Amino acid sequence: MLDGVRILAWGSRQAVRLGATLLERAGAQVTFAQAQPAGGFAYDVIVVSSDVSAASERNAIAELKAAGKHIVCDITATGPQGARAGMRASDAQIQAISGLMDTTGFAHGEPVRIGVPFTEISAALYVCASIAAAVRVKRLHGIAQTIDVTLFGCAASALTTFLPAAFAQRTVGRVGNRHPACAPWNAYRTLDGWILICTSTEEQWRKIKSVAHVPQLEDSRFDTLRARVSNVDELDALIETWTSTLTTDECSHLCEQIGVAAGPIVSVAGLSSEPNFRMRHADAAAQIDACGIEGETYRQMSIFSMARLTDDVSLEPRAGVESSVRSCDAGPLAGIKVVEIGQYTTAPLVGKHLAALGAEVVKIEPPDGEVARAWTPGQAGTSYFFALNNTDKQTLALDLKQQADRAHLRTLLADADVLVENLRPGALAKLGFGREALGEINPRLIYCSISGFGIASAYPARPAFDTVIQAMGGLMDLTRGNGQPVKLGASGADILGGQAALLAILALLADPARQAGTFVEISMQDVAAWCALFASGNPEQEGIAVACIDGHVWLESDERFDVAALAASARRERCGSLSRASAVAALVNAGVSAVPVARVDELIEDGDFLADVLSVARDASGAFWPILKVPYRLSRTPARVRAVPGAPARYAEETSRGSPSRWGMVEAG
């Protein structure tokens, strides 16, 4: 991993502190500095946040970047270029100007600040992943480079659920605890509280209907996913007539039995008594019980775990192909082969970034393709959502219930460096691809399993979606609209879980001489709880969203203005009768920290978004697609996002119908 890498964490942003904590977990030697260290820099990597540094420190940072002797990673709010260059924005202000805040909250309420510093946490994870990639390049090629990561880019990258509507020139609004493309998906009242229920397939919908016994659910208005989304108000009311007859536990257990994701809203303070958290993190739970949640409580748990892939020491690791790859032109991961078996967001996010960094990624899909391909809006039968999450991959359709297709997968894995999947725990093992079997196939493989609750879990049969994990990981408890828990508009648990997996994989790949196979486990609930504990122990500045005639503005408290004073200032400046731009100008003139709350559909006309985040790619037929750049910039070996996959290919022993890749795929006819 990063053993022996010396890192200086020199910056006041939370992303610097969080990143240093994660880098320590990955084996690095980390030194923290509050001020510019005297003397020379005896470090391999220096992590800074120049936008909130003093002028003299910014000069020193510029000199370090120019010298080219260290990997220098700079975390800023908006980057060194563009109209907002140098903006000393807080996490909440970035949530506001990026559109992230406007996606969180209820449809008829105000935008809600995410209750954890989401953009700082996301930046910390991308920082660590990109540092690991840069360390790999330095070890292979002797090249030190600079890395720039922006909070704005991290925020915009999290909008993959909402940007498709903007691409289709539709207005994007808040959906509360719903999903804009799936239904039923919401928080429903029970006899003693609330239950989150999430469905995404027709099979799950049929199962809910079968146990709910509500005749009106058979109405033709709910026959298709599109129809259910269009009639979601009526649908949710009918679902609640069923859930309200059960306790939360009864409803959770029933949903678990039929394979539908569901769970209660857990408070951060209640994490220590939540069965799965307590089982997996007994020490952290005991400390919370004894001392409450403090500033360092989050450090008592890790967001990833690693173990040997197999205990069979007689298995000989195969020779690695990566050692023969000496050109860095194709990216930090040139020569690395990845198999991805995933859907929706989490594992696909990992595969997308590994591909952007130069790896050859093969995505395994069901025979009919991933369900998310058919979501709307999109073009040519493929959703914008799928395109955003699966750039630069080869896609392959396999029916893993068939012996021949499992044999094809086995061949791929024998020549792979990484396998990443987000299936239910044990699903691959049932198909003959458990840890021991994978170790026999490829003793050098990095196998990363991402699941909602982990392999060793109090809920071994419970499926999980992002919203359920947000509820059961404490994120919804900290994020509230008018006092009611509400999920992050973005798929926060999915995204942060994928980022944790990306970090762990890249930390392992940072050692080109690595030989032993490794099993990496990511529990999305672990990651969510880690974030919630950090936020609870390290509270952010408070603020309020204030309505204007064309939207909202975000006002942030400071030593002069508490929340009550902010509200008074907004009334005094008559913000309700002003545009956002005029309101911000009036408030700033009055000494109040204020920024506009952008809508996602407005990003398409935002110069910084167009220049730094949005890009265009082609698919195999030559059609153009809007895609997102990665939010980290490596100066010498940049990550590149270039292509959108077409229909999944088929694996063929006979390749007469096309030109196969090294892994023997030809396009489906």
mmCIF file with all atom_site columns, N, CA and C in Angstrom, residues 48 234 333 385 402 410 445 508 533 637 668:
data_model
loop_
_atom_site.group_PDB
_atom_site.id
_atom_site.type_symbol
_atom_site.label_atom_id
_atom_site.label_alt_id
_atom_site.label_comp_id
_atom_site.label_asym_id
_atom_site.label_entity_id
_atom_site.label_seq_id
_atom_site.pdbx_PDB_ins_code
_atom_site.Cartn_x
_atom_site.Cartn_y
_atom_site.Cartn_z
_atom_site.occupancy
_atom_site.B_iso_or_equiv
_atom_site.pdbx_formal_charge
_atom_site.auth_seq_id
_atom_site.auth_comp_id
_atom_site.auth_asym_id
_atom_site.auth_atom_id
_atom_site.pdbx_PDB_model_num
ATOM 1  N N  . VAL A 1 48  ? -2.044  20.461  0.748   1.00 0.00 ? 48  VAL A N  1
ATOM 2  C CA . VAL A 1 48  ? -2.264  21.846  1.154   1.00 0.00 ? 48  VAL A CA 1
ATOM 3  C C  . VAL A 1 48  ? -3.674  22.275  0.761   1.00 0.00 ? 48  VAL A C  1
ATOM 4  N N  . GLU A 1 234 ? -50.160 9.348   -5.601  1.00 0.00 ? 234 GLU A N  1
ATOM 5  C CA . GLU A 1 234 ? -51.190 8.350   -5.334  1.00 0.00 ? 234 GLU A CA 1
ATOM 6  C C  . GLU A 1 234 ? -50.571 7.031   -4.896  1.00 0.00 ? 234 GLU A C  1
ATOM 7  N N  . LEU A 1 333 ? -2.672  3.933   -14.434 1.00 0.00 ? 333 LEU A N  1
ATOM 8  C CA . LEU A 1 333 ? -3.014  2.521   -14.329 1.00 0.00 ? 333 LEU A CA 1
ATOM 9  C C  . LEU A 1 333 ? -2.859  1.781   -15.648 1.00 0.00 ? 333 LEU A C  1
ATOM 10 N N  . PHE A 1 385 ? -27.997 8.662   -17.152 1.00 0.00 ? 385 PHE A N  1
ATOM 11 C CA . PHE A 1 385 ? -27.463 8.192   -15.880 1.00 0.00 ? 385 PHE A CA 1
ATOM 12 C C  . PHE A 1 385 ? -26.448 7.073   -16.100 1.00 0.00 ? 385 PHE A C  1
ATOM 13 N N  . GLN A 1 402 ? -25.462 -19.588 -16.031 1.00 0.00 ? 402 GLN A N  1
ATOM 14 C CA . GLN A 1 402 ? -25.105 -20.588 -17.026 1.00 0.00 ? 402 GLN A CA 1
ATOM 15 C C  . GLN A 1 402 ? -23.628 -20.970 -16.895 1.00 0.00 ? 402 GLN A C  1
ATOM 16 N N  . ARG A 1 410 ? -14.483 -16.765 -15.467 1.00 0.00 ? 410 ARG A N  1
ATOM 17 C CA . ARG A 1 410 ? -13.285 -17.334 -14.856 1.00 0.00 ? 410 ARG A CA 1
ATOM 18 C C  . ARG A 1 410 ? -12.044 -17.006 -15.688 1.00 0.00 ? 410 ARG A C  1
ATOM 19 N N  . LEU A 1 445 ? -4.991  -11.487 -7.240  1.00 0.00 ? 445 LEU A N  1
ATOM 20 C CA . LEU A 1 445 ? -6.136  -10.612 -7.495  1.00 0.00 ? 445 LEU A CA 1
ATOM 21 C C  . LEU A 1 445 ? -6.438  -9.703  -6.307  1.00 0.00 ? 445 LEU A C  1
ATOM 22 N N  . LEU A 1 508 ? -3.594  -0.122  -2.841  1.00 0.00 ? 508 LEU A N  1
ATOM 23 C CA . LEU A 1 508 ? -2.944  -1.399  -3.117  1.00 0.00 ? 508 LEU A CA 1
ATOM 24 C C  . LEU A 1 508 ? -2.161  -1.357  -4.427  1.00 0.00 ? 508 LEU A C  1
ATOM 25 N N  . LEU A 1 533 ? -20.341 10.460  12.257  1.00 0.00 ? 533 LEU A N  1
ATOM 26 C CA . LEU A 1 533 ? -19.617 10.658  13.515  1.00 0.00 ? 533 LEU A CA 1
ATOM 27 C C  . LEU A 1 533 ? -18.664 11.843  13.409  1.00 0.00 ? 533 LEU A C  1
ATOM 28 N N  . THR A 1 637 ? 0.146   12.955  -15.506 1.00 0.00 ? 637 THR A N  1
ATOM 29 C CA . THR A 1 637 ? -0.553  11.746  -15.978 1.00 0.00 ? 637 THR A CA 1
ATOM 30 C C  . THR A 1 637 ? -2.050  11.914  -15.736 1.00 0.00 ? 637 THR A C  1
ATOM 31 N N  . ALA A 1 668 ? -21.984 -7.325  -29.987 1.00 0.00 ? 668 ALA A N  1
ATOM 32 C CA . ALA A 1 668 ? -23.188 -8.130  -30.202 1.00 0.00 ? 668 ALA A CA 1
ATOM 33 C C  . ALA A 1 668 ? -23.800 -7.807  -31.549 1.00 0.00 ? 668 ALA A C  1
#
